Short mmCIF file of C-alpha atoms in Angstrom, two decimals:
data_model
loop_
_atom_site.label_atom_id
_atom_site.label_comp_id
_atom_site.label_asym_id
_atom_site.label_seq_id
_atom_site.Cartn_x
_atom_site.Cartn_y
_atom_site.Cartn_z
CA MET A 4 -0.06 -0.05 -0.11
CA LYS A 5 2.87 2.37 0.87
CA LYS A 6 4.75 1.51 -2.17
CA LYS A 7 1.78 2.49 -4.31
CA ASN A 8 1.32 5.86 -2.58
CA GLU A 9 5.00 6.50 -3.42
CA ASN A 10 4.43 6.16 -7.17
CA SER A 11 1.11 7.97 -7.52
CA ARG A 12 1.24 11.14 -9.61
CA PRO A 13 0.97 13.82 -6.80
CA ARG A 14 3.57 12.33 -4.90
CA ARG A 15 5.86 12.19 -8.03
CA PHE A 16 5.08 15.69 -8.80
CA GLU A 17 6.22 16.55 -5.09
CA LYS A 18 9.34 14.67 -5.43
CA TRP A 19 10.07 16.42 -8.69
CA VAL A 20 9.43 19.85 -7.20
CA VAL A 21 11.42 19.33 -4.10
CA LYS A 22 14.44 17.67 -5.77
CA GLY A 23 14.48 20.69 -8.33
CA SER A 24 14.30 23.31 -5.67
CA ALA A 25 17.01 21.49 -3.44
CA ALA A 26 19.29 21.10 -6.55
CA LEU A 27 18.84 24.77 -7.15
CA ASP A 28 19.66 25.80 -3.56
CA ARG A 29 22.49 23.65 -3.65
CA HIS A 30 23.91 25.20 -6.84
CA LEU A 31 23.19 28.62 -5.44
CA MET A 32 25.18 27.95 -2.27
CA ARG A 33 28.01 26.30 -4.21
CA GLU A 34 28.27 29.54 -6.36
CA LEU A 35 28.16 31.87 -3.35
CA GLU A 36 30.80 29.91 -1.69
CA ALA A 37 33.06 29.89 -4.66
CA GLY A 38 32.90 33.64 -4.43
CA VAL A 39 33.98 35.91 -7.07
CA GLY A 40 35.90 34.05 -9.88
CA GLU A 41 36.82 34.70 -13.29
CA LYS A 42 33.31 34.73 -14.47
CA PRO A 43 31.14 35.40 -11.31
CA PHE A 44 27.62 35.15 -12.56
CA GLU A 45 27.81 32.41 -14.96
CA SER A 46 27.26 28.57 -14.08
CA GLU A 47 30.06 26.28 -14.95
CA ARG A 48 27.77 24.45 -17.60
CA ILE A 49 27.22 27.82 -19.69
CA VAL A 50 30.81 28.32 -19.63
CA ARG A 51 31.71 24.89 -20.75
CA ARG A 52 29.08 25.15 -23.52
CA GLU A 53 30.33 28.53 -24.75
CA GLU A 54 33.91 27.23 -24.98
CA HIS A 55 32.63 24.28 -26.86
CA ARG A 56 30.99 26.35 -29.16
CA GLU A 57 33.77 28.50 -29.65
CA GLU A 58 36.01 25.68 -30.52
CA MET A 59 33.40 24.31 -32.96
CA ARG A 60 33.18 27.52 -34.71
CA ALA A 61 36.68 27.87 -35.03
CA ARG A 62 37.03 24.48 -36.63
CA ALA A 63 34.09 25.37 -38.91
CA TRP A 64 36.10 28.36 -40.12
CA LEU A 65 39.26 26.50 -40.84
CA ASN A 66 37.43 23.91 -42.78
CA GLU A 67 35.75 26.69 -44.82
CA ARG A 68 39.02 28.45 -45.47
CA LEU A 69 40.60 25.09 -46.58
CA ILE A 70 37.75 24.55 -49.16
CA TYR A 71 38.12 28.04 -50.39
CA ILE A 72 41.85 27.54 -51.02
CA LYS A 73 41.18 24.47 -52.58
CA LEU A 74 38.78 25.82 -55.09
CA HIS A 75 40.98 28.74 -56.05
CA GLU A 76 43.89 26.48 -56.80
CA ARG A 77 42.01 24.86 -59.38
CA MET A 78 41.01 28.20 -61.11
CA ARG A 79 44.78 28.97 -61.69
CA THR A 80 45.14 28.23 -65.27
CA LYS A 81 44.38 31.03 -67.77
CA GLY A 82 41.79 29.04 -69.96
CA GLU A 83 39.69 28.26 -66.88
CA ARG A 84 39.76 31.79 -65.95
CA ARG A 85 38.49 32.80 -69.29
CA ILE A 86 35.81 30.13 -69.21
CA HIS A 87 34.87 31.38 -65.72
CA ALA A 88 34.59 34.91 -66.86
CA VAL A 89 32.39 33.94 -69.97
CA TYR A 90 30.09 31.90 -67.73
CA MET A 91 29.52 34.81 -65.36
CA LEU A 92 28.75 37.12 -68.22
CA LEU A 93 26.14 34.67 -69.66
CA ALA A 94 24.67 33.99 -66.43
CA THR A 95 24.23 37.85 -65.66
CA PHE A 96 22.92 38.15 -69.23
CA ALA A 97 20.38 35.30 -69.03
CA VAL A 98 19.07 36.53 -65.46
CA ILE A 99 18.54 40.06 -66.92
CA LEU A 100 16.83 38.62 -69.87
CA ILE A 101 14.21 36.66 -67.70
CA ILE A 102 13.54 39.65 -65.32
CA GLY A 103 12.95 41.85 -68.34
CA ALA A 104 10.40 39.11 -69.87
CA LEU A 105 8.55 38.85 -66.59
CA LEU A 106 8.40 42.51 -66.32
CA TYR A 107 7.07 43.06 -69.82
CA THR A 108 4.58 40.38 -69.23
CA VAL A 109 3.22 42.00 -66.16
CA SER A 110 3.02 45.29 -67.77
CA GLN A 111 0.82 43.86 -70.62
CA MET A 112 -1.67 42.54 -67.89
CA PRO A 113 -5.17 44.24 -67.71
CA PRO A 114 -5.50 46.48 -64.68
CA SER A 115 -6.74 44.65 -61.66
CA GLY A 116 -10.72 44.49 -61.31
CA SER A 117 -11.06 45.13 -65.02
CA PRO A 118 -13.90 42.74 -66.37
CA ASP A 119 -11.65 41.30 -69.01
CA ALA A 120 -8.96 39.91 -66.64
CA PRO A 121 -7.97 36.45 -67.03
CA ALA A 122 -9.66 35.45 -63.52
CA PHE A 123 -13.25 36.25 -64.62
CA ASN A 124 -13.60 33.39 -67.41
CA THR A 125 -16.07 30.70 -67.85
CA VAL A 126 -14.05 28.11 -65.87
CA ALA A 127 -15.20 29.74 -62.56
CA GLU A 128 -18.84 29.60 -63.57
CA ARG A 129 -18.50 26.09 -64.64
CA TYR A 130 -17.03 24.96 -61.42
CA ILE A 131 -19.83 26.69 -59.43
CA GLU A 132 -22.94 25.62 -61.40
CA ASN A 133 -21.81 21.96 -62.31
CA GLY A 134 -19.44 21.09 -59.82
CA LEU A 135 -21.85 19.44 -57.46
CA GLU A 136 -23.20 17.06 -60.15
CA GLU A 137 -19.80 16.32 -62.07
CA THR A 138 -17.77 15.52 -58.91
CA GLY A 139 -20.38 14.84 -56.18
CA ALA A 140 -18.59 16.74 -53.72
CA VAL A 141 -20.48 19.19 -51.44
CA ASN A 142 -17.62 21.31 -50.66
CA ILE A 143 -16.88 23.01 -54.11
CA VAL A 144 -13.19 23.70 -53.10
CA ALA A 145 -12.44 19.93 -52.49
CA GLY A 146 -14.20 19.23 -55.83
CA MET A 147 -12.04 21.58 -57.45
CA ILE A 148 -8.46 20.84 -56.26
CA LEU A 149 -9.06 16.93 -56.19
CA ASP A 150 -11.05 16.58 -59.02
CA TYR A 151 -10.80 19.12 -61.77
CA ARG A 152 -7.25 20.25 -60.87
CA ALA A 153 -6.12 16.86 -59.26
CA PHE A 154 -3.13 16.93 -61.34
CA ASP A 155 -1.92 20.33 -59.68
CA THR A 156 -2.62 19.02 -56.24
CA LEU A 157 -0.29 15.79 -57.00
CA GLY A 158 2.41 18.47 -57.85
CA GLU A 159 1.78 20.00 -54.51
CA SER A 160 2.09 16.85 -52.60
CA ASN A 161 5.35 15.87 -54.64
CA VAL A 162 6.57 19.45 -53.66
CA LEU A 163 6.21 18.48 -49.99
CA PHE A 164 7.82 15.05 -50.76
CA LEU A 165 10.88 16.81 -52.43
CA ALA A 166 11.25 19.18 -49.61
CA ILE A 167 11.47 16.44 -47.19
CA CYS A 168 13.82 14.50 -49.32
CA SER A 169 16.25 17.50 -49.39
CA VAL A 170 15.95 18.00 -45.81
CA LEU A 171 16.81 14.21 -45.12
CA LEU A 172 19.92 14.38 -47.50
CA LEU A 173 21.15 17.60 -45.57
CA LEU A 174 20.34 16.81 -42.00
CA ARG A 175 19.96 13.05 -41.57
CA VAL A 176 22.09 11.86 -38.67
CA LYS A 177 21.90 7.97 -38.25
CA LEU A 178 21.69 7.22 -34.58
CA ASP A 179 21.78 3.80 -32.92
CA ARG A 180 19.65 2.78 -30.02
CA LYS A 181 20.95 4.67 -27.27
CA GLY A 182 21.30 7.83 -29.17
CA GLY A 183 24.83 7.87 -30.14
CA VAL A 184 25.92 9.06 -33.59
CA VAL A 185 26.59 6.18 -36.03
CA GLU A 186 27.24 8.33 -39.31
CA GLY A 187 26.54 12.22 -39.98
CA PRO A 188 28.26 15.19 -40.51
CA PRO A 189 31.12 16.07 -37.82
CA GLY A 190 29.59 17.66 -34.89
CA SER A 191 26.20 16.56 -35.27
CA GLY A 192 26.00 14.78 -32.15
CA GLU A 193 26.53 18.07 -29.98
CA ASP A 194 23.00 19.26 -30.38
CA ASP A 195 21.15 21.73 -28.02
CA LEU A 196 18.67 18.82 -27.05
CA ARG A 197 20.39 17.94 -24.02
CA TYR A 198 20.18 21.36 -22.50
CA GLU A 199 16.18 21.19 -23.32
CA PRO A 200 13.79 20.55 -20.25
CA GLN A 201 12.93 16.89 -20.57
CA ASP A 202 10.20 14.72 -19.00
CA ASP A 203 8.09 17.80 -18.03
CA MET A 204 5.23 16.01 -15.95
CA ILE A 205 2.81 19.21 -16.42
CA LEU A 206 3.32 18.87 -20.31
CA GLN A 207 3.00 15.05 -20.23
CA ASN A 208 -0.39 15.27 -18.45
CA LEU A 209 -1.58 17.71 -20.79
CA ALA A 210 -0.55 15.88 -24.06
CA ASP A 211 -2.08 12.54 -22.52
CA VAL A 212 -5.56 14.46 -22.46
CA LEU A 213 -5.12 16.46 -25.85
CA VAL A 214 -3.29 14.45 -28.10
CA PRO A 215 -6.12 11.80 -28.83
CA PHE A 216 -8.61 14.70 -29.36
CA ILE A 217 -6.18 16.54 -31.75
CA LEU A 218 -5.53 13.43 -33.87
CA LEU A 219 -9.42 12.73 -34.03
CA LEU A 220 -9.93 16.16 -35.07
CA GLY A 221 -7.47 15.76 -37.73
CA LEU A 222 -8.89 12.59 -38.85
CA TYR A 223 -12.51 14.21 -39.02
CA ILE A 224 -11.07 17.04 -41.08
CA VAL A 225 -9.45 14.50 -43.60
CA PHE A 226 -12.35 12.27 -43.85
CA ASN A 227 -15.01 14.94 -44.04
CA GLY A 228 -13.07 16.99 -46.61
CA HIS A 229 -15.47 16.58 -49.37
CA LEU A 230 -18.40 17.66 -47.33
CA SER A 231 -17.18 20.41 -45.05
CA PRO A 232 -14.39 22.95 -45.24
CA GLY A 233 -11.14 21.27 -44.71
CA GLY A 234 -9.29 18.30 -46.54
CA GLY A 235 -6.24 16.60 -46.74
CA PHE A 236 -3.85 19.53 -46.17
CA SER A 237 -5.48 21.18 -43.16
CA GLY A 238 -6.28 17.85 -41.53
CA GLY A 239 -2.67 16.54 -42.16
CA ALA A 240 -1.38 19.71 -40.59
CA VAL A 241 -3.41 19.13 -37.48
CA MET A 242 -2.48 15.74 -37.11
CA GLY A 243 1.16 16.69 -37.40
CA ALA A 244 0.86 19.10 -34.90
CA GLY A 245 -0.51 16.55 -32.47
CA LEU A 246 2.24 14.29 -33.24
CA ILE A 247 4.82 16.90 -32.57
CA LEU A 248 3.24 17.73 -29.31
CA TYR A 249 3.41 14.03 -28.22
CA VAL A 250 7.07 13.81 -29.16
CA ASN A 251 7.70 16.95 -27.00
CA ALA A 252 6.00 15.52 -23.99
CA HIS A 253 7.16 11.87 -24.07
CA GLY A 254 10.23 11.90 -26.12
CA TYR A 255 11.01 9.93 -29.24
CA SER A 256 10.69 6.52 -27.33
CA GLY A 257 7.12 7.23 -27.05
CA THR A 258 6.51 7.55 -30.59
CA ARG A 259 8.89 4.79 -31.59
CA ARG A 260 6.97 2.29 -29.58
CA PHE A 261 5.54 -0.46 -31.85
CA ARG A 262 7.85 1.04 -34.65
CA LEU A 263 5.15 3.17 -35.93
CA PHE A 264 7.48 6.15 -36.48
CA SER A 265 10.61 4.85 -38.00
CA TYR A 266 12.52 5.80 -41.09
CA GLY A 267 11.36 2.92 -42.98
CA MET A 268 7.71 3.53 -42.22
CA PHE A 269 7.91 6.94 -43.18
CA ARG A 270 9.27 6.04 -46.35
CA TRP A 271 6.80 3.36 -47.35
CA ALA A 272 3.80 5.42 -46.07
CA THR A 273 4.78 8.63 -48.19
CA PHE A 274 5.55 6.37 -51.25
CA ALA A 275 2.27 4.43 -50.97
CA ALA A 276 0.23 7.52 -50.46
CA LEU A 277 1.86 9.23 -53.66
CA ALA A 278 1.96 6.11 -55.67
CA PHE A 279 -1.66 5.40 -54.89
CA TYR A 280 -2.52 9.01 -55.86
CA ALA A 281 -0.78 8.91 -58.98
CA MET A 282 -2.52 5.52 -59.99
CA SER A 283 -5.77 6.69 -59.46
CA LYS A 284 -5.35 9.60 -61.17
CA CYS A 285 -3.95 7.74 -64.16
CA TYR A 286 -7.14 5.53 -64.06
CA SER A 287 -9.37 8.56 -64.02
CA PHE A 288 -7.68 10.39 -66.86
CA PHE A 289 -7.87 7.29 -68.84
CA THR A 290 -11.37 6.70 -68.52
CA GLY A 291 -12.16 10.37 -68.83
CA ALA A 292 -10.16 10.75 -71.87
CA ASN A 293 -11.89 7.50 -73.73
CA HIS A 294 -15.60 8.24 -72.61
CA LEU A 295 -15.48 5.12 -70.64
CA LYS A 296 -17.43 4.76 -67.22
CA SER A 297 -15.37 5.00 -64.10
CA ILE A 298 -16.23 1.96 -61.60
CA VAL A 299 -16.02 4.85 -58.92
CA GLY A 300 -19.28 6.74 -59.13
CA THR A 301 -19.96 9.90 -57.53
CA GLY A 302 -22.76 8.54 -55.09
CA THR A 303 -25.28 10.48 -53.41
CA ALA A 304 -24.32 13.94 -52.49
CA GLY A 305 -23.85 14.71 -48.94
CA SER A 306 -23.18 11.10 -47.59
CA ILE A 307 -19.62 10.07 -46.48
CA PHE A 308 -19.05 7.54 -49.13
CA SER A 309 -19.57 9.74 -52.09
CA ALA A 310 -17.56 12.04 -54.56
CA GLY A 311 -15.71 9.33 -56.27
CA LEU A 312 -12.11 9.55 -55.61
CA ILE A 313 -12.07 12.54 -53.50
CA LEU A 314 -12.26 10.85 -50.15
CA PRO A 315 -9.16 8.41 -50.87
CA LEU A 316 -7.13 11.31 -52.41
CA ASN A 317 -7.79 13.50 -49.44
CA ILE A 318 -6.65 10.60 -47.07
CA CYS A 319 -3.41 10.15 -49.28
CA VAL A 320 -2.73 13.96 -49.04
CA GLY A 321 -3.30 14.17 -45.55
CA PHE A 322 -0.89 11.28 -44.69
CA VAL A 323 1.75 13.01 -46.69
CA VAL A 324 1.24 16.33 -44.99
CA ALA A 325 1.30 14.85 -41.39
CA PHE A 326 4.33 12.88 -42.01
CA THR A 327 6.22 15.76 -43.77
CA MET A 328 5.33 18.05 -40.79
CA TYR A 329 6.49 15.35 -38.13
CA GLY A 330 9.53 14.64 -40.31
CA PHE A 331 10.70 18.15 -40.56
CA TYR A 332 10.20 18.60 -36.91
CA THR A 333 12.37 15.62 -35.84
CA LEU A 334 14.91 16.22 -38.70
CA PHE A 335 15.44 19.81 -37.57
CA ARG A 336 15.49 18.87 -34.07
CA LYS A 337 17.51 15.61 -33.66
CA GLY A 338 18.41 14.48 -37.22
CA ASP A 339 16.81 11.21 -37.43
CA PHE A 340 13.16 9.76 -36.84
CA MET B 2 -34.89 46.50 -23.25
CA MET B 3 -33.65 43.01 -23.21
CA GLU B 4 -31.74 43.39 -26.30
CA TRP B 5 -30.00 46.71 -24.81
CA ILE B 6 -29.06 44.70 -21.62
CA ARG B 7 -27.45 41.96 -23.80
CA PHE B 8 -25.66 44.70 -25.97
CA GLY B 9 -24.24 46.18 -22.78
CA ILE B 10 -23.02 43.06 -21.18
CA CYS B 11 -21.47 42.06 -24.65
CA ALA B 12 -19.65 45.49 -25.20
CA ALA B 13 -18.42 45.46 -21.63
CA LEU B 14 -16.88 42.17 -21.94
CA MET B 15 -15.39 42.62 -25.38
CA LEU B 16 -13.79 45.98 -24.19
CA THR B 17 -12.48 44.42 -21.07
CA GLY B 18 -10.81 41.64 -23.30
CA LEU B 19 -9.53 44.24 -25.88
CA ALA B 20 -8.05 46.37 -22.92
CA ALA B 21 -6.32 43.42 -21.58
CA MET B 22 -4.69 42.44 -25.01
CA CYS B 23 -3.77 45.92 -25.49
CA ILE B 24 -1.97 46.14 -22.19
CA ALA B 25 -0.44 42.66 -22.89
CA VAL B 26 0.87 44.06 -26.33
CA ILE B 27 2.35 47.10 -24.69
CA GLY B 28 4.11 44.91 -22.23
CA VAL B 29 5.48 42.52 -24.55
CA PHE B 30 6.98 45.32 -26.53
CA ARG B 31 8.03 47.22 -23.46
CA PHE B 32 9.71 44.60 -21.40
CA ARG B 33 13.26 43.62 -21.96
CA PHE B 34 13.59 40.18 -20.25
CA VAL B 35 11.99 37.14 -21.40
CA LEU B 36 10.37 36.20 -18.29
CA ASN B 37 8.64 39.47 -18.05
CA ARG B 38 7.44 39.37 -21.50
CA MET B 39 6.14 36.07 -21.03
CA HIS B 40 4.27 37.40 -17.97
CA ALA B 41 2.66 39.90 -20.03
CA ALA B 42 1.88 37.63 -22.94
CA GLY B 43 0.30 35.08 -20.86
CA MET B 44 -2.35 37.54 -19.74
CA MET B 45 -3.29 38.04 -23.48
CA ASP B 46 -3.83 34.34 -23.79
CA THR B 47 -6.09 33.75 -20.84
CA LEU B 48 -7.91 36.80 -19.58
CA GLY B 49 -8.11 38.51 -22.73
CA MET B 50 -9.42 35.43 -24.78
CA LEU B 51 -11.81 34.65 -21.92
CA ALA B 52 -13.27 38.02 -21.88
CA CYS B 53 -13.76 38.40 -25.68
CA SER B 54 -15.39 34.82 -26.09
CA LEU B 55 -17.71 35.65 -23.20
CA GLY B 56 -18.70 38.77 -25.09
CA LEU B 57 -19.41 36.85 -28.20
CA PHE B 58 -21.12 34.22 -26.16
CA ALA B 59 -23.49 36.96 -24.76
CA ALA B 60 -24.25 38.26 -28.14
CA LYS B 61 -24.92 35.21 -29.83
CA GLY B 62 -26.84 33.29 -27.04
CA PHE B 63 -26.70 29.43 -26.42
CA SER B 64 -26.19 27.56 -29.69
CA LEU B 65 -23.64 25.16 -30.97
CA GLU B 66 -21.32 28.20 -32.03
CA SER B 67 -21.10 29.70 -28.85
CA LEU B 68 -20.22 26.28 -27.30
CA LYS B 69 -17.40 25.80 -29.76
CA LEU B 70 -16.18 29.36 -28.48
CA LEU B 71 -16.15 28.03 -25.04
CA LEU B 72 -14.39 24.72 -26.19
CA ALA B 73 -11.64 26.97 -27.83
CA VAL B 74 -11.40 28.89 -24.47
CA ALA B 75 -10.90 25.68 -22.52
CA VAL B 76 -8.10 24.47 -25.31
CA LEU B 77 -6.37 27.92 -24.87
CA TRP B 78 -6.52 27.79 -21.00
CA CYS B 79 -4.84 24.34 -21.18
CA THR B 80 -2.22 25.19 -23.56
CA SER B 81 -1.14 28.83 -23.02
CA PRO B 82 0.08 28.42 -19.38
CA ILE B 83 1.79 25.29 -20.45
CA SER B 84 3.67 27.05 -23.10
CA SER B 85 4.48 29.73 -20.68
CA HIS B 86 5.69 27.07 -18.10
CA LEU B 87 8.12 25.53 -20.82
CA ILE B 88 9.41 28.75 -21.92
CA ALA B 89 10.20 29.54 -18.31
CA ARG B 90 11.92 26.06 -17.81
CA LEU B 91 13.83 26.57 -21.04
CA VAL B 92 14.98 29.99 -19.73
CA LEU B 93 16.19 28.61 -16.66
CA ALA B 94 18.21 26.08 -18.19
CA SER B 95 19.95 28.07 -20.90
CA GLU B 96 20.00 31.75 -20.02
CA ASN B 97 22.46 33.22 -17.69
CA ILE B 98 19.40 34.19 -15.37
CA LYS B 99 21.45 35.35 -12.37
CA GLU B 100 22.57 38.59 -14.20
CA TYR B 101 19.00 39.51 -14.13
CA LEU B 102 18.26 38.70 -10.71
CA GLU B 103 21.30 40.52 -9.29
CA VAL B 104 20.24 43.44 -7.18
CA ARG B 105 22.17 46.67 -8.19
CA ARG B 106 22.87 48.99 -5.30
#
């Protein structure tokens, strides 16, 4: 009975508070006893960290200098220098040409608000009048971006995918199970992670309550995308934010339980979502261009299983967005999933 | 008569909330140290949001939309103090806090 009380939440919280304040008091006393040293009002840890940073900065500067010298040694011969000059001239010329062409195009556009502006054409009318019966989506915006302009949305999802790919290339640090660095750029193990407050009980309790609701809200927005405002992008962003909150509260061991959020899982989920999107759109383009009847009908407008391919495509986009947000967060913070 | 009373309550609550938010914004820009600014910004999220939402609640009456407003207030009251708490812990861990605590004679 007594043991159970020892480990109850209020007791643990009390212990945490008391331990923290005692440690702070001891620290203060030690500093006071040490008296006025070389750096009187800075704790040891901060000094050490500053020194370390200084050292790392010096090393990085040296590296950069070496690369610079090496590059310039290569440009010593006359011919190479001439080629370089020509290249610079051509590049400047090309950039000026592009800027001029763009500015000329802008100056030829009709003034904003004029009735013959390209925005006021028959396409918008068609979307509003025939959108419901052609796509079956009550939410006209979802019908537009995932049916009429689904190819454009595939491009947007691919932009997210490419962004996370480049971040992976630049920032990925391979960690072993205990958090040590296996491979990665030099100095990548020395991150700020260890200075951050960890295992905060208040945040953990809040996350336990809030995260399920946040994930549920995100799923609702994704699954109801063709009926109400929302869809894959906004719902995925909500889900990603919930995952980030959970990681902040419980650490990476919490999300890595059941191997749900590993690198391989991320790779396969993103690939599967994008591939399914592309395949299903291929199918619908094929049937539409050849005037065939698609297997996936539009259904009755307003029910959850309606609007043809919009619901599965929303789910795909939602997965890609959620994984991208979570991946960005973890990569920028730690360098691995 | 009833409508005027309702309007009065709504206006008073909204003005209270907006005043709290204005004070908070001034505080965020006037103070220099992180913890002081955090103290000012925390008031905006809790008191200002509560008063504004209650004002809208009074204007709208009891309906689904106003219940959603109360839900938003509940979520903000959970999250905002905790974000302030985390910022405070981070400051305690990373900043040289004693420099600010020193009493100058």
